[in-house]
């Protein structure tokens, strides 16, 4: 059987650890707070899980790139915010012991979503 990135990083238990740590980092980052503050925690965790699922190549129809644009419309996400979110994910993957080659693969899957997620060149007020 072909090994997936999901298997490579250690399957479901590793994903849960990564999602939790990722969530904590995003809500604690002063540059990202404005995007996530005041939102429902369960929904945000679901967001982080969705993002990690996409990153691991486990894209379901629901989380395909096609729906990224409507999902992020009106949120004024900047390139900087996108980069920071990916940096946090990278840091979490490294802490979870994910090898550099696998981290690079994961980030390469997410990068093309930038064009749909980033819909503003203006930084949000904070
Ligand atoms: C990098 C790839 C990304 C993926 C795969 C992704 C995935 C998603 C998905 C699937 C949704 C819809 C969730 C739902 O309807 O419950 C969503 C909404 C959202 N995303 Fe992302 N996202 C990404 C990047 C970002 C970035 C960079 C930010 C902010 C800096 C962000 C902030 C949000 C917010 C605030 C919502 C709305 C959540 C809510 O309705 O409560 N996302 N995202």
Coordinates of C-alpha atoms and ligand atoms in Angstrom, one line a residue:
X1 CA 0.0 0.0 0.0
X2 CA 1.2 3.5 -0.9
X3 CA 2.3 5.5 2.2
X4 CA 0.5 8.9 2.5
X5 CA 1.8 12.0 4.2
X6 CA -0.8 11.2 6.8
X7 CA 0.8 7.9 7.5
X8 CA 4.3 9.4 7.4
X9 CA 3.6 11.8 10.2
X10 CA 2.1 9.1 12.4
X11 CA -1.6 9.0 11.6
X12 CA -4.6 10.2 13.6
X13 CA -2.8 10.6 17.0
X14 CA -0.1 12.8 15.5
X15 CA -2.7 14.8 13.6
X16 CA -4.6 15.5 16.8
X17 CA -1.4 16.8 18.5
X18 CA -0.6 18.9 15.5
X19 CA -4.1 20.4 15.3
X20 CA -4.2 21.3 19.0
X21 CA -0.7 22.9 19.0
X22 CA -1.5 24.8 15.8
X23 CA -4.7 26.1 17.2
X24 CA -2.9 27.4 20.4
X25 CA -0.3 29.2 18.3
X26 CA -2.7 30.9 16.0
X27 CA -4.9 32.3 18.7
X28 CA -1.9 33.5 20.6
X29 CA -0.3 35.4 17.7
X30 CA -1.0 39.1 17.9
X31 CA -0.8 39.5 14.1
X32 CA -3.5 36.8 13.6
X33 CA -5.7 37.5 16.6
X34 CA -7.9 39.9 14.6
X35 CA -8.8 37.1 12.3
X36 CA -9.7 34.5 14.9
X37 CA -10.8 36.6 17.9
X38 CA -14.5 36.2 18.9
X39 CA -15.0 33.1 16.7
X40 CA -16.4 29.9 18.0
X41 CA -13.6 27.7 19.4
X42 CA -15.1 24.5 18.0
X43 CA -15.4 26.1 14.6
X44 CA -11.8 27.3 14.7
X45 CA -10.5 23.9 15.8
X46 CA -12.5 22.5 12.8
X47 CA -10.8 25.1 10.7
X48 CA -7.3 24.0 11.8
X49 CA -8.2 20.4 11.3
X50 CA -9.5 21.2 7.8
X51 CA -6.3 23.0 7.0
X52 CA -4.1 20.1 8.3
X53 CA -6.3 17.6 6.4
X54 CA -5.8 19.6 3.2
X55 CA -2.1 19.8 3.9
X56 CA -1.8 16.1 4.3
X57 CA -3.4 15.5 1.0
X58 CA -6.5 14.1 2.5
X59 CA -8.7 16.5 0.6
X60 CA -12.3 15.7 0.6
X61 CA -14.7 17.5 -1.8
X62 CA -15.6 19.7 1.1
X63 CA -12.2 21.0 1.6
X64 CA -11.1 21.3 -2.0
X65 CA -9.3 24.4 -3.2
X66 CA -12.5 25.4 -5.0
X67 CA -14.2 26.4 -1.8
X68 CA -11.3 28.3 -0.4
X69 CA -12.3 31.6 -2.0
X70 CA -15.9 31.7 -0.7
X71 CA -14.8 30.4 2.7
X72 CA -12.3 33.3 3.1
X73 CA -14.3 36.1 1.4
X74 CA -14.6 39.2 3.5
X75 CA -11.9 38.2 6.0
X76 CA -9.3 40.5 4.5
X77 CA -6.5 37.9 4.8
X78 CA -3.1 39.3 3.8
X79 CA -0.1 37.6 2.3
X80 CA 1.7 38.2 5.6
X81 CA -1.1 36.5 7.6
X82 CA -1.1 33.6 5.2
X83 CA 2.7 33.3 5.6
X84 CA 2.4 33.4 9.4
X85 CA -0.2 30.7 9.5
X86 CA 2.1 28.5 7.4
X87 CA 5.1 29.4 9.6
X88 CA 3.1 28.3 12.6
X89 CA 2.1 25.0 11.0
X90 CA 5.7 24.4 10.0
X91 CA 6.9 25.1 13.6
X92 CA 4.3 22.7 15.0
X93 CA 5.3 20.0 12.5
X94 CA 8.9 20.3 13.4
X95 CA 8.1 20.0 17.1
X96 CA 6.1 16.9 16.3
X97 CA 9.2 15.4 14.8
X98 CA 8.0 15.5 11.2
X99 CA 11.0 15.2 8.9
X100 CA 12.1 18.2 6.9
X101 CA 11.2 16.5 3.5
X102 CA 7.7 15.8 4.7
X103 CA 7.3 19.4 6.1
X104 CA 8.4 20.7 2.7
X105 CA 5.8 18.5 0.9
X106 CA 3.0 19.7 3.3
X107 CA 3.8 23.4 2.8
X108 CA 4.1 22.9 -1.0
X109 CA 0.5 21.5 -1.0
X110 CA -0.8 24.6 0.9
X111 CA 1.1 27.3 -1.1
X112 CA -1.1 27.2 -4.2
X113 CA -4.2 28.0 -2.0
X114 CA -2.7 31.4 -1.3
X115 CA -4.4 32.9 -4.4
X116 CA -7.9 32.0 -3.1
X117 CA -7.3 32.6 0.6
X118 CA -5.6 36.0 0.3
X119 CA -8.1 38.5 -0.9
X120 CA -6.6 41.7 0.6
X121 CA -3.3 43.5 0.4
X122 CA -4.2 45.6 3.4
X123 CA -3.2 44.5 6.9
X124 CA -6.1 44.3 9.4
X125 CA -6.3 46.9 12.1
X126 CA -5.1 45.6 15.5
Ligands
LIG1 C1 -3.7 27.8 4.1 C2 -4.8 27.2 3.8 C3 -6.1 27.3 4.4 C4 -7.1 26.3 4.4 C5 -6.9 25.0 3.8 C6 -8.2 26.9 5.1 C7 -9.4 26.2 5.3 C8 -10.6 26.8 5.6 C9 -11.9 26.2 5.5 C10 -12.2 24.8 5.0 C11 -12.8 27.1 6.0 C12 -14.4 26.9 6.1 C13 -14.6 26.4 7.5 C14 -16.1 26.4 7.9 O1 -16.9 26.8 7.1 O2 -16.3 26.0 9.1 C15 -12.1 28.3 6.4 C16 -12.6 29.4 7.0 C17 -11.9 30.4 7.7 N1 -10.5 30.6 7.6 FE1 -9.2 29.3 6.6 N2 -7.9 28.1 5.6 C18 -6.7 28.5 5.2 C19 -6.0 29.6 5.5 C20 -6.5 30.6 6.4 C21 -5.7 31.8 6.8 C22 -4.3 32.1 6.4 C23 -6.5 32.4 7.7 C24 -6.3 33.7 8.5 C25 -5.1 34.3 8.6 C26 -7.8 31.7 7.8 C27 -8.9 32.1 8.5 C28 -10.1 31.6 8.4 C29 -11.3 32.1 9.1 C30 -11.3 33.3 10.1 C31 -12.4 31.4 8.6 C32 -13.9 31.5 9.1 C33 -14.1 30.6 10.3 C34 -15.5 30.7 10.8 O3 -16.4 30.8 10.0 O4 -15.6 30.8 12.0 N3 -7.7 30.6 6.9 N4 -10.8 28.1 6.2

